[in-house]
PDB file of C-alpha atoms in Angstrom:
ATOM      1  CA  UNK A 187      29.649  85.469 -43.007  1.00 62.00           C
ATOM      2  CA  UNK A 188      28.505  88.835 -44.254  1.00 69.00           C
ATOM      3  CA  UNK A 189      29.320  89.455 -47.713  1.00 72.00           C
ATOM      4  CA  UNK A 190      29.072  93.325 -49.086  1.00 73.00           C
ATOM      5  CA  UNK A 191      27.263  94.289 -52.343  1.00 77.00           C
ATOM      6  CA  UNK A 192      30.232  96.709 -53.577  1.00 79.00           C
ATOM      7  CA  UNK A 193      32.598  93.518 -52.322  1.00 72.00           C
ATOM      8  CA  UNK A 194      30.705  91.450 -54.675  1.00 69.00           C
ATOM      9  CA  UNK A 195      30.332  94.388 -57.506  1.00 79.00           C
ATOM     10  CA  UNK A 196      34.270  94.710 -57.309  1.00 76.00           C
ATOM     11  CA  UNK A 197      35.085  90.932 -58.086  1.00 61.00           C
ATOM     12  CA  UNK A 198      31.958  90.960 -60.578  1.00 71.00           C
ATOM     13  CA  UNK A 199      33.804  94.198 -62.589  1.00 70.00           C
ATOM     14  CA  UNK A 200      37.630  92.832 -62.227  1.00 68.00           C
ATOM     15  CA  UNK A 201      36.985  88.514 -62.854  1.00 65.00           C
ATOM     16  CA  UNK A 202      33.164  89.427 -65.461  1.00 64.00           C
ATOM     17  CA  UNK A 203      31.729  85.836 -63.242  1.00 66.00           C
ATOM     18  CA  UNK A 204      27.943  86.312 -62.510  1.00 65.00           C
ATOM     19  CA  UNK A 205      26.915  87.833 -58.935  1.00 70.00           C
ATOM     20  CA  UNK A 206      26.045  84.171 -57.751  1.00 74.00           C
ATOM     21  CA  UNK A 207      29.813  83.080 -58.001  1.00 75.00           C
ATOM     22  CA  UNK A 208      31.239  86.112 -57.115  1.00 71.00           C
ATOM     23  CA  UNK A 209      29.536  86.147 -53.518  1.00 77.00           C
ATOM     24  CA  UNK A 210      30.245  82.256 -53.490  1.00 79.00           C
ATOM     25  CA  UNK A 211      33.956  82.914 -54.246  1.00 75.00           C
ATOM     26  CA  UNK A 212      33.563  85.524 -51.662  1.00 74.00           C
ATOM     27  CA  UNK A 213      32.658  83.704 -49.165  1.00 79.00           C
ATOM     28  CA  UNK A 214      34.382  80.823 -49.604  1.00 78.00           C
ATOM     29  CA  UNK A 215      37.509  82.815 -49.022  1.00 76.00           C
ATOM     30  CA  UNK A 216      35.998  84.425 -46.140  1.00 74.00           C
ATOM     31  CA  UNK A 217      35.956  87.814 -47.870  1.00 77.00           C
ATOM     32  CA  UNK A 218      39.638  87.425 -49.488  1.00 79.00           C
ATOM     33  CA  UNK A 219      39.697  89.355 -52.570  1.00 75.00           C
ATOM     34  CA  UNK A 220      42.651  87.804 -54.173  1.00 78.00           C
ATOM     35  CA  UNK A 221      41.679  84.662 -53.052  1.00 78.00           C
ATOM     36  CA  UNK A 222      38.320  84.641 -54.459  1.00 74.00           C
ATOM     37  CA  UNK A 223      39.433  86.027 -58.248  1.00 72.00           C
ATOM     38  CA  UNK A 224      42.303  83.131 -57.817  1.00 74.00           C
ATOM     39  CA  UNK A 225      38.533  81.028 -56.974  1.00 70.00           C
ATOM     40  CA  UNK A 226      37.012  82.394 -59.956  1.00 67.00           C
ATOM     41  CA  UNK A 227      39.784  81.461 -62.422  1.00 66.00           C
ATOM     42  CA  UNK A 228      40.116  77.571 -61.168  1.00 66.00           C
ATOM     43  CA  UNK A 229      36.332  77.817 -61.852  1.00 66.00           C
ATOM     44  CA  UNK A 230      37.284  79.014 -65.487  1.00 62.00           C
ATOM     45  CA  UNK A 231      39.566  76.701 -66.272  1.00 52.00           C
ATOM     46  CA  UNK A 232      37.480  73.322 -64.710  1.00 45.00           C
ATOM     47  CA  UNK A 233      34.468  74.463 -66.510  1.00 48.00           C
ATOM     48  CA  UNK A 234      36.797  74.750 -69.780  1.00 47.00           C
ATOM     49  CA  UNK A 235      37.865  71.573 -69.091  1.00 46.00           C
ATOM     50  CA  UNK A 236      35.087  69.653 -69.332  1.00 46.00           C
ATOM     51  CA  UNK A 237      33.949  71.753 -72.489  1.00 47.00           C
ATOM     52  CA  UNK A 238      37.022  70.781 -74.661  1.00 46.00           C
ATOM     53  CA  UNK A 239      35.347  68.603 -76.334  1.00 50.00           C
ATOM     54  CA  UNK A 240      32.002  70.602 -77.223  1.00 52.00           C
ATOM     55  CA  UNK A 241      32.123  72.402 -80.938  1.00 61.00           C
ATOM     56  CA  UNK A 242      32.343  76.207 -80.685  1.00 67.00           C
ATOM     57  CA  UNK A 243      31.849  76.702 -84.709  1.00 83.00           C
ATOM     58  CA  UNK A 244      30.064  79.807 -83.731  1.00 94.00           C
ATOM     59  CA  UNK A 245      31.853  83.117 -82.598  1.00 96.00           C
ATOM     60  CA  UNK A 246      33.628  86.713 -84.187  1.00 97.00           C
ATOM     61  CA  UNK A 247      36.120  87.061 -87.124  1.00 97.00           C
ATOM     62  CA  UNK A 248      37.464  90.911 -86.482  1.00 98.00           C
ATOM     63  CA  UNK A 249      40.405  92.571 -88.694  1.00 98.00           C
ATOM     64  CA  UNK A 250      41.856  95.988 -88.329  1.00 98.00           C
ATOM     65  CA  UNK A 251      45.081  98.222 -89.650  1.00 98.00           C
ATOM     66  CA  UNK A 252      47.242 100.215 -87.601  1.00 98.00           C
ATOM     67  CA  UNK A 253      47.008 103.995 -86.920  1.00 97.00           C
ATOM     68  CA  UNK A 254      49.595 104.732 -90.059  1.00 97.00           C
ATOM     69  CA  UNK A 255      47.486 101.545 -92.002  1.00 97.00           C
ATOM     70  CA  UNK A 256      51.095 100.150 -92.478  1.00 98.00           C
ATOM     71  CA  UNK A 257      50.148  96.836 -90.934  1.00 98.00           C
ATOM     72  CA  UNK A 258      47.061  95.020 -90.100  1.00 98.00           C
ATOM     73  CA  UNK A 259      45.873  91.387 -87.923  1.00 98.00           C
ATOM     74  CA  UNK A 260      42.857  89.885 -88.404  1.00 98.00           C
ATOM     75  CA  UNK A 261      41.792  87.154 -85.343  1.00 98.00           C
ATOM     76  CA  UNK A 262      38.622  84.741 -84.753  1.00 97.00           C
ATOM     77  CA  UNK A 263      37.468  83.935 -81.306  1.00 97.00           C
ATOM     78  CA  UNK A 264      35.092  80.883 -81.211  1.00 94.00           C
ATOM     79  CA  UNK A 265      32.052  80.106 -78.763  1.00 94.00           C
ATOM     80  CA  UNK A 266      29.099  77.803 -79.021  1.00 92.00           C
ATOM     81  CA  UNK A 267      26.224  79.571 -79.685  1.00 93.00           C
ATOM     82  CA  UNK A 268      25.441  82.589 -81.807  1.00 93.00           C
ATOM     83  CA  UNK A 269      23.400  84.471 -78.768  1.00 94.00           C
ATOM     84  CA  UNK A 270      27.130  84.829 -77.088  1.00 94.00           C
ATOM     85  CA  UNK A 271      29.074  85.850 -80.578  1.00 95.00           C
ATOM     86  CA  UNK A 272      26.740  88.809 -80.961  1.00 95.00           C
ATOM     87  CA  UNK A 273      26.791  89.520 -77.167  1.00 94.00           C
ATOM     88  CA  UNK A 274      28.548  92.798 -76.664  1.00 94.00           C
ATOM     89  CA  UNK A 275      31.243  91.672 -74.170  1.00 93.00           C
ATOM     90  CA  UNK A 276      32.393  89.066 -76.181  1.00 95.00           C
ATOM     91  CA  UNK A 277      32.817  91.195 -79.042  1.00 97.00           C
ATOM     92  CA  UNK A 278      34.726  93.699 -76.853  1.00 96.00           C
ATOM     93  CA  UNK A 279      36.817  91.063 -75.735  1.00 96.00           C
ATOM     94  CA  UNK A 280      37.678  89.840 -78.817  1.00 97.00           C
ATOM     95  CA  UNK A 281      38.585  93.294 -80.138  1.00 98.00           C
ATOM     96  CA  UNK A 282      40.959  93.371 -76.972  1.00 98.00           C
ATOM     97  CA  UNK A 283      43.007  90.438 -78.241  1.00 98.00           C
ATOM     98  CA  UNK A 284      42.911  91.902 -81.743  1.00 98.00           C
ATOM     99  CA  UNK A 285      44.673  95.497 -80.606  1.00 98.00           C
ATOM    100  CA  UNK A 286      47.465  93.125 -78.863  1.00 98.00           C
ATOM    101  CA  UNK A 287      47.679  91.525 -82.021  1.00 98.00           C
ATOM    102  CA  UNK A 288      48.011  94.243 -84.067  1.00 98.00           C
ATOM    103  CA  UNK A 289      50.274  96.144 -81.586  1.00 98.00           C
ATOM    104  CA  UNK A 290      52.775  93.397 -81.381  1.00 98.00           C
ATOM    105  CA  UNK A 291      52.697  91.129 -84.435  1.00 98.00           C
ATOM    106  CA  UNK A 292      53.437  87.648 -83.036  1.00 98.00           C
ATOM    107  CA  UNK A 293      54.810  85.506 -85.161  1.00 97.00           C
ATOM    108  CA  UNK A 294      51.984  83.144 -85.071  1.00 97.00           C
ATOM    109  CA  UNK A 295      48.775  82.393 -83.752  1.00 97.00           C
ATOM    110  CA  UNK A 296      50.373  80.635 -80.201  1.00 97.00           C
ATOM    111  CA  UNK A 297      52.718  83.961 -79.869  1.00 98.00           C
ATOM    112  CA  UNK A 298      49.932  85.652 -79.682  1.00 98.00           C
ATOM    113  CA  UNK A 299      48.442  83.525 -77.166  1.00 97.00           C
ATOM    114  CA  UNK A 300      51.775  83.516 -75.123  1.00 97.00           C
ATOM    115  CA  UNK A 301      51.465  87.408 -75.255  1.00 98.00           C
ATOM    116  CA  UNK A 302      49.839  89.337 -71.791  1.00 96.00           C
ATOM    117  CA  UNK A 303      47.090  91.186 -71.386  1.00 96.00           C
ATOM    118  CA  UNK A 304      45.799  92.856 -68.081  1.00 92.00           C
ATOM    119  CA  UNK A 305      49.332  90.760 -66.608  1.00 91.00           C
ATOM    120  CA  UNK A 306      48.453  87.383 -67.699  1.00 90.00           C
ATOM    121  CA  UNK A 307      48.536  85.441 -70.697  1.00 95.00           C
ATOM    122  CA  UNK A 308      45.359  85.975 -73.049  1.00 96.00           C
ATOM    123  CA  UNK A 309      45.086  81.762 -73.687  1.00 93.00           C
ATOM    124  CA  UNK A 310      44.331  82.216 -69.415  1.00 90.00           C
ATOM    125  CA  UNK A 311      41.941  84.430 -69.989  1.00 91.00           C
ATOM    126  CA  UNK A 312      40.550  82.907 -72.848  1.00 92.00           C
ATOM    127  CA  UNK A 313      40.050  79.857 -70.661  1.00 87.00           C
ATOM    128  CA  UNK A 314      38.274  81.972 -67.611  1.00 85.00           C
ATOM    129  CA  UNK A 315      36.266  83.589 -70.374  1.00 86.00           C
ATOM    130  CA  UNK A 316      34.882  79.589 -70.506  1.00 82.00           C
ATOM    131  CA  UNK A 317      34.047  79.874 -67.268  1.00 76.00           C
ATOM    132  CA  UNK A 318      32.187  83.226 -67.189  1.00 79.00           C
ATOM    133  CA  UNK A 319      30.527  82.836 -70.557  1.00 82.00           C
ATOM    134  CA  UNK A 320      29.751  79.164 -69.482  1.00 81.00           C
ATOM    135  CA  UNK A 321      30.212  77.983 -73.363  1.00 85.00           C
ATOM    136  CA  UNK A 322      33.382  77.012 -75.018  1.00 85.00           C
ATOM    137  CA  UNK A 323      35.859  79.668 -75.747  1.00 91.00           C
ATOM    138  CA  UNK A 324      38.757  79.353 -78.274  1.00 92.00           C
ATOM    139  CA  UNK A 325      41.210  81.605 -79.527  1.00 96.00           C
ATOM    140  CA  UNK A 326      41.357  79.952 -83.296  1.00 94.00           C
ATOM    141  CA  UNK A 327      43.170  82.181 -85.794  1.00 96.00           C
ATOM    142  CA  UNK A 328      45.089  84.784 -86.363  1.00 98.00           C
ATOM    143  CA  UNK A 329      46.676  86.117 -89.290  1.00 97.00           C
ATOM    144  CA  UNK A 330      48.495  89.286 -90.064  1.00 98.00           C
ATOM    145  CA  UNK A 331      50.068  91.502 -93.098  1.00 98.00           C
ATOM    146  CA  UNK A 332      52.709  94.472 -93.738  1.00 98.00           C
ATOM    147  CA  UNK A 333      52.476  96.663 -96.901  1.00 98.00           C
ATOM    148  CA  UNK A 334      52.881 100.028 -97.731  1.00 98.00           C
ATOM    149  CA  UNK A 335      48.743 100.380 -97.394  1.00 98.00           C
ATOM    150  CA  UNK A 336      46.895  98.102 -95.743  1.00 98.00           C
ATOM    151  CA  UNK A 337      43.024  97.964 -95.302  1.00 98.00           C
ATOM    152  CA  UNK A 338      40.510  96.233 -93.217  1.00 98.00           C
ATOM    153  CA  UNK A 339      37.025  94.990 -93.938  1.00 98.00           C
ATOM    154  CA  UNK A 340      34.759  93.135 -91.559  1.00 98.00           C
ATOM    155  CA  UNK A 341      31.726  92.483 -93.082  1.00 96.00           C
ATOM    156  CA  UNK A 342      28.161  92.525 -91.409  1.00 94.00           C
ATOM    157  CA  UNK A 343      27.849  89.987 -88.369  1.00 94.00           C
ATOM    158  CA  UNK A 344      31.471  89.605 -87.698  1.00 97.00           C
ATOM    159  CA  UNK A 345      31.499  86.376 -89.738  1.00 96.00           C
ATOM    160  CA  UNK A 346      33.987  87.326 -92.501  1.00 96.00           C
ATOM    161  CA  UNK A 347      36.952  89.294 -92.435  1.00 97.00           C
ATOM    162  CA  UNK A 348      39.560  90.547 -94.829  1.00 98.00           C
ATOM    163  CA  UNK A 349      42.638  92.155 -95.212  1.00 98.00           C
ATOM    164  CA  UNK A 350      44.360  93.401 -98.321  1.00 98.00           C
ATOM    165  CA  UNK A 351      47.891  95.395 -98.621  1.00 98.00           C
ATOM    166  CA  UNK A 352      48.584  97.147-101.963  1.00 98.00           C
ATOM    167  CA  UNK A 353      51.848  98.605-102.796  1.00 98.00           C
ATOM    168  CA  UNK A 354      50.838 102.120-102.736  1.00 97.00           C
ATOM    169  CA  UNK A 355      48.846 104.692-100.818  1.00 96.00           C
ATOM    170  CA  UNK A 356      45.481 104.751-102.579  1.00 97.00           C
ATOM    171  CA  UNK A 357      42.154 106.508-101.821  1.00 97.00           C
ATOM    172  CA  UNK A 358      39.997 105.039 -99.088  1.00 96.00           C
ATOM    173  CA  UNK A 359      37.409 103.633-101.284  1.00 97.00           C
ATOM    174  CA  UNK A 360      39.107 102.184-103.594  1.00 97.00           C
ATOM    175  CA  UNK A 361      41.276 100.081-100.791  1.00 98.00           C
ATOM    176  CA  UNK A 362      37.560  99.353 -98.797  1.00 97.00           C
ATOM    177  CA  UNK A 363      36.143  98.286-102.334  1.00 98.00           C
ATOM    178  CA  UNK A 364      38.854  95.636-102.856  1.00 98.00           C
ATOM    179  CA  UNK A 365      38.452  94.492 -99.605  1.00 98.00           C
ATOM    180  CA  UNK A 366      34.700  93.957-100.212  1.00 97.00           C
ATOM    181  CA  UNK A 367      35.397  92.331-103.216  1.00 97.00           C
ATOM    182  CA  UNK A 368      37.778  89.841-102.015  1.00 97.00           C
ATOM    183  CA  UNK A 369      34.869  88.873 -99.045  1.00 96.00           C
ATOM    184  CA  UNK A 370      32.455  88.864-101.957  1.00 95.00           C
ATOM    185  CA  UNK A 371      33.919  86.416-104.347  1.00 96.00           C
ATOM    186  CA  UNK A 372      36.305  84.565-102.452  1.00 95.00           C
ATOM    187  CA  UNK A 373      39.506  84.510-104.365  1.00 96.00           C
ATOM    188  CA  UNK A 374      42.024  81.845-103.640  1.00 94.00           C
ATOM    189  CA  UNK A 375      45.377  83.494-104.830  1.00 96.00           C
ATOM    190  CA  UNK A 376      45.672  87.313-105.472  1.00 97.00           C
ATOM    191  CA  UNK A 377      47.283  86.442-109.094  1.00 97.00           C
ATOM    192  CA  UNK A 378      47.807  83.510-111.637  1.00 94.00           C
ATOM    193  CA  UNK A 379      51.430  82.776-110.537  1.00 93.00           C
ATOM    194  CA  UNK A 380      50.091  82.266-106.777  1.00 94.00           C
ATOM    195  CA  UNK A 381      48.019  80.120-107.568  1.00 92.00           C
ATOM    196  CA  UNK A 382      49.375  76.214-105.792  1.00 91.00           C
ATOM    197  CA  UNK A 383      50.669  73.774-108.577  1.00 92.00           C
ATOM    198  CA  UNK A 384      48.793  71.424-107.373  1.00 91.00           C
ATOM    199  CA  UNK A 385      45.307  73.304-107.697  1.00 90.00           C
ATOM    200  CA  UNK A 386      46.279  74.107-111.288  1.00 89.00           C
ATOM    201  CA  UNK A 387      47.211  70.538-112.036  1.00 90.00           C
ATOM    202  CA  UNK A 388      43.755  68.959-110.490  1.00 91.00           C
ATOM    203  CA  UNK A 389      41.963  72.101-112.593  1.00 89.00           C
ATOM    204  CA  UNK A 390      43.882  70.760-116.012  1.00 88.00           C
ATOM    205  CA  UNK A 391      42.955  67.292-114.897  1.00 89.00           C
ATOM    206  CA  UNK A 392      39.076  68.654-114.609  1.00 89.00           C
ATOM    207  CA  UNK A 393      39.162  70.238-117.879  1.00 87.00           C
ATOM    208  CA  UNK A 394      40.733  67.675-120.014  1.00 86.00           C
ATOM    209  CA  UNK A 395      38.368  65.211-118.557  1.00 87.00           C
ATOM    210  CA  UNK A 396      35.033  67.308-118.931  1.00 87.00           C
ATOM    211  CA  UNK A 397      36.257  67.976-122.537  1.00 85.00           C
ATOM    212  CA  UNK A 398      36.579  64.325-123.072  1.00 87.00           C
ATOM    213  CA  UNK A 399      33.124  63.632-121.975  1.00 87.00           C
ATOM    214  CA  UNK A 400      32.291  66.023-124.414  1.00 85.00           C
ATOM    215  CA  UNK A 401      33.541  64.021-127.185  1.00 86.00           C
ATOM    216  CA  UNK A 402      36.469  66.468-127.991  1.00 88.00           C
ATOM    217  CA  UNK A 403      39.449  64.801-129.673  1.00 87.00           C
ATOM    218  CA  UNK A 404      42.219  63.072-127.642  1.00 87.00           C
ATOM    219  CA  UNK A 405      45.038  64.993-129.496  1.00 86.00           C
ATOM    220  CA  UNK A 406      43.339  68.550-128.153  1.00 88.00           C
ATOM    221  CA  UNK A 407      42.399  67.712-124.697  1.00 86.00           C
ATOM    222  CA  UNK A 408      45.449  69.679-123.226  1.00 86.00           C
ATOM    223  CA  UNK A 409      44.672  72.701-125.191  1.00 88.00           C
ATOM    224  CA  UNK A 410      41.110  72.840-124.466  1.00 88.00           C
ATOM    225  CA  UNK A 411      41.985  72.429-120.889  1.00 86.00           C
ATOM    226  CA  UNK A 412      45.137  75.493-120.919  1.00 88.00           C
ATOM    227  CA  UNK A 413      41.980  76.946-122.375  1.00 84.00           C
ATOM    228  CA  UNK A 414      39.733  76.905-119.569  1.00 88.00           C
ATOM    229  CA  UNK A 415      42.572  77.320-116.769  1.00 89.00           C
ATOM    230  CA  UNK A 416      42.338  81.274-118.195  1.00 89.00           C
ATOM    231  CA  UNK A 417      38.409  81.056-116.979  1.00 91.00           C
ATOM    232  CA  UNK A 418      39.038  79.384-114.059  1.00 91.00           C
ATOM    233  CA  UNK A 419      42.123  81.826-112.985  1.00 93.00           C
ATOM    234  CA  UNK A 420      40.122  85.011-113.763  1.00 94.00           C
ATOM    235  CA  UNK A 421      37.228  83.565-111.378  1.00 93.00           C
ATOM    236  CA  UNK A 422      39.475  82.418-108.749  1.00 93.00           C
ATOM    237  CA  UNK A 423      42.239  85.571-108.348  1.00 96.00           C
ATOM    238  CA  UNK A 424      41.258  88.608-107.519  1.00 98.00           C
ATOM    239  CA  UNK A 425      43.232  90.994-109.665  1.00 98.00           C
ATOM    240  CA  UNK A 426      42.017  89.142-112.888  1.00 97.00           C
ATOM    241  CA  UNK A 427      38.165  88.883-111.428  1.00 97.00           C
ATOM    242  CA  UNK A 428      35.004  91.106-112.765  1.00 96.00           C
ATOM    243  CA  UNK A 429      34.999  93.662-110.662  1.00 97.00           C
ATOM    244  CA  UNK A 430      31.941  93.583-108.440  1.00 95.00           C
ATOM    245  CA  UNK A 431      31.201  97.483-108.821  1.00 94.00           C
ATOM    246  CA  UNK A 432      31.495  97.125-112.478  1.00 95.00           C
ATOM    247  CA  UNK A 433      31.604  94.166-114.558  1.00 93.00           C
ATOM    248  CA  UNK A 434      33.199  95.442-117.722  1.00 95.00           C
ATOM    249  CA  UNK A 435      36.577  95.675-115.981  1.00 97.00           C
ATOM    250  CA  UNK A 436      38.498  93.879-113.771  1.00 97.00           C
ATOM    251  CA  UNK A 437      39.838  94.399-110.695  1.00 98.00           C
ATOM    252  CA  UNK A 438      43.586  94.880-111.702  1.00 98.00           C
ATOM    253  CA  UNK A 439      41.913  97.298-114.449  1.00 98.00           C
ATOM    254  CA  UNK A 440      39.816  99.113-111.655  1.00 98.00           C
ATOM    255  CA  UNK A 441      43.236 100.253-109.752  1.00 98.00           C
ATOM    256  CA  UNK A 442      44.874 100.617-112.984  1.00 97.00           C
ATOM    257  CA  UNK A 443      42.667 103.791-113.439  1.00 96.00           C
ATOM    258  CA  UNK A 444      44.168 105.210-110.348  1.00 96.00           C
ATOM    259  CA  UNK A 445      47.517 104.276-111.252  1.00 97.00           C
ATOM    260  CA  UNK A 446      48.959 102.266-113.408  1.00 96.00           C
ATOM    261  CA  UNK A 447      51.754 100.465-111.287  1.00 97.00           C
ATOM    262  CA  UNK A 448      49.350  99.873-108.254  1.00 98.00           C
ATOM    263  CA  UNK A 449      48.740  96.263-106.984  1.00 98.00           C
ATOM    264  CA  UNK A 450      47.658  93.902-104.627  1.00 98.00           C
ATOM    265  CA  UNK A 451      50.714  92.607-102.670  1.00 98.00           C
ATOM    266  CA  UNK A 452      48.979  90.815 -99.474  1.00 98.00           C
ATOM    267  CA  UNK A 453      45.930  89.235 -98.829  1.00 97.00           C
ATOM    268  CA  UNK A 454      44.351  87.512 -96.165  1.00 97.00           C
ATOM    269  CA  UNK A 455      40.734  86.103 -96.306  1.00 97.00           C
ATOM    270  CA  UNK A 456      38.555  84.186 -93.077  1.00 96.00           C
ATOM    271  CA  UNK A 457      35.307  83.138 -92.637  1.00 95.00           C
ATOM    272  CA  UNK A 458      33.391  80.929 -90.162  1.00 91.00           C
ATOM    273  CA  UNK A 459      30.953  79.617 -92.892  1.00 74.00           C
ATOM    274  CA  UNK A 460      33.525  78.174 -94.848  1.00 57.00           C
TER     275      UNK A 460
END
């Protein structure tokens, strides 16, 4: 049968499948619409299938605060290959997913897959998206916070992502350089006290041994060890860290100068080159 171009540019523009399977779809539903986007979709979801097992370590970590910066989400959408992480449609499409996110707050990372978009649930369209993009698609984290400021950085290449919340309302820059601070040097807790036990117990354990090696006396091994916790915690948390912008403070010291009682309260930190 005859298949029209603008039948064909329709299904391309509403399913995003190449021209090829669009007129194939077409015509194997003997010019159907619905039918061939229903086509389209099974495609999606048997290419998927036999993709599940493929690594898709490449993709898009995206963050971003709401309108009144009261709340922000932070997702990462996966695919195989960079080519298709920096592709513009996939970016778009992840940035979808994050303003559902960020509108609705799910309570976890399979509420928000549970949640619709466009009438259907995003993990379905994640799954077609397998079958458009041809690569493996996953939906593989998403986080969220609440504080009385919150502020997004994503830095260059959409491979690392952060969000902090602070207590207060605090000047632009100096929420966007603690953001870029925390994607800078990695901190693990935002404070000593959040630090797990069990990270400050295997850091004691490090020290006490190293010191030993050293030749240090057994009777002082547990106080050179508290000792070098305090170096360890100021590398690892980000209030007690140098501050990037200027090393002879740190970063607690750096908001400090704006106010005194202003502080980190929330922090959320991704990467896919962890």
């Amino acid at each position: 049968m005859s298949i029209k171009a603008a039948d064909v540019a329709k299904l391309r523009k509403a399913t995003g499948a190449g021209m090829m399977d669009c007129k194939k779809a077409l015509i194997e539903s003997e010019g159907d619409f619905d039918k061939a986007v229903e086509i389209i979709r099974k495609k999606g979801m048997a290419i998927a299938n036999k993709r599940a097992d493929r690594e898709a370590s490449e993709g898009v970590v995206l963050a971003k605060v709401s309108a009144d910066k009261k709340k922000g989400a932070m997702i990462t959408l996966n695919c195989e290959t960079d080519f298709v992480a920096k592709n513009d449609g996939f970016v778009a499409f992840a940035t979808k997913i994050l303003d559902i996110a960020l509108e609705n707050m799910p309570a976890d990372l399979e509420a928000l897959k549970a949640l619709e978009m466009d009438g259907r649930k995003i993990e379905e369209h994640v799954t077609e998206q397998t079958g458009v993009i041809g690569e493996k698609i996953d939906l593989s984290f998403f986080d969220k916070i609440e504080a009385e400021a919150a502020v997004a950085y994503i830095h260059a290449g959409n491979k690392l992502a952060t969000l902090i919340g602070f207590n207060k309302d605090l000047e632009e820059q100096m929420g966007r350089d603690v953001a870029m601070q925390a994607a800078a040097m990695a901190p693990i807790a935002i404070d000593k006290d959040e630090v797990p036990a069990d990270v400050v117990a295997k850091e004691l354990e490090i020290g006490k041994e190293k010191a030993r090696l050293e030749g240090k006396p057994e009777q002082i091994l547990d106080k050179i060890a508290q000792g070098r916790l305090g170096k360890f915690f100021k590398e690892v948390t980000l209030l007690n860290q140098d501050f990037v912008k200027d090393g002879k403070k740190t970063v607690k010291q750096y908001l400090a100068e704006a106010d005194k009682d202003l502080t980190v309260v929330a922090m959320k930190r991704f990467t896919l080159n962890a």
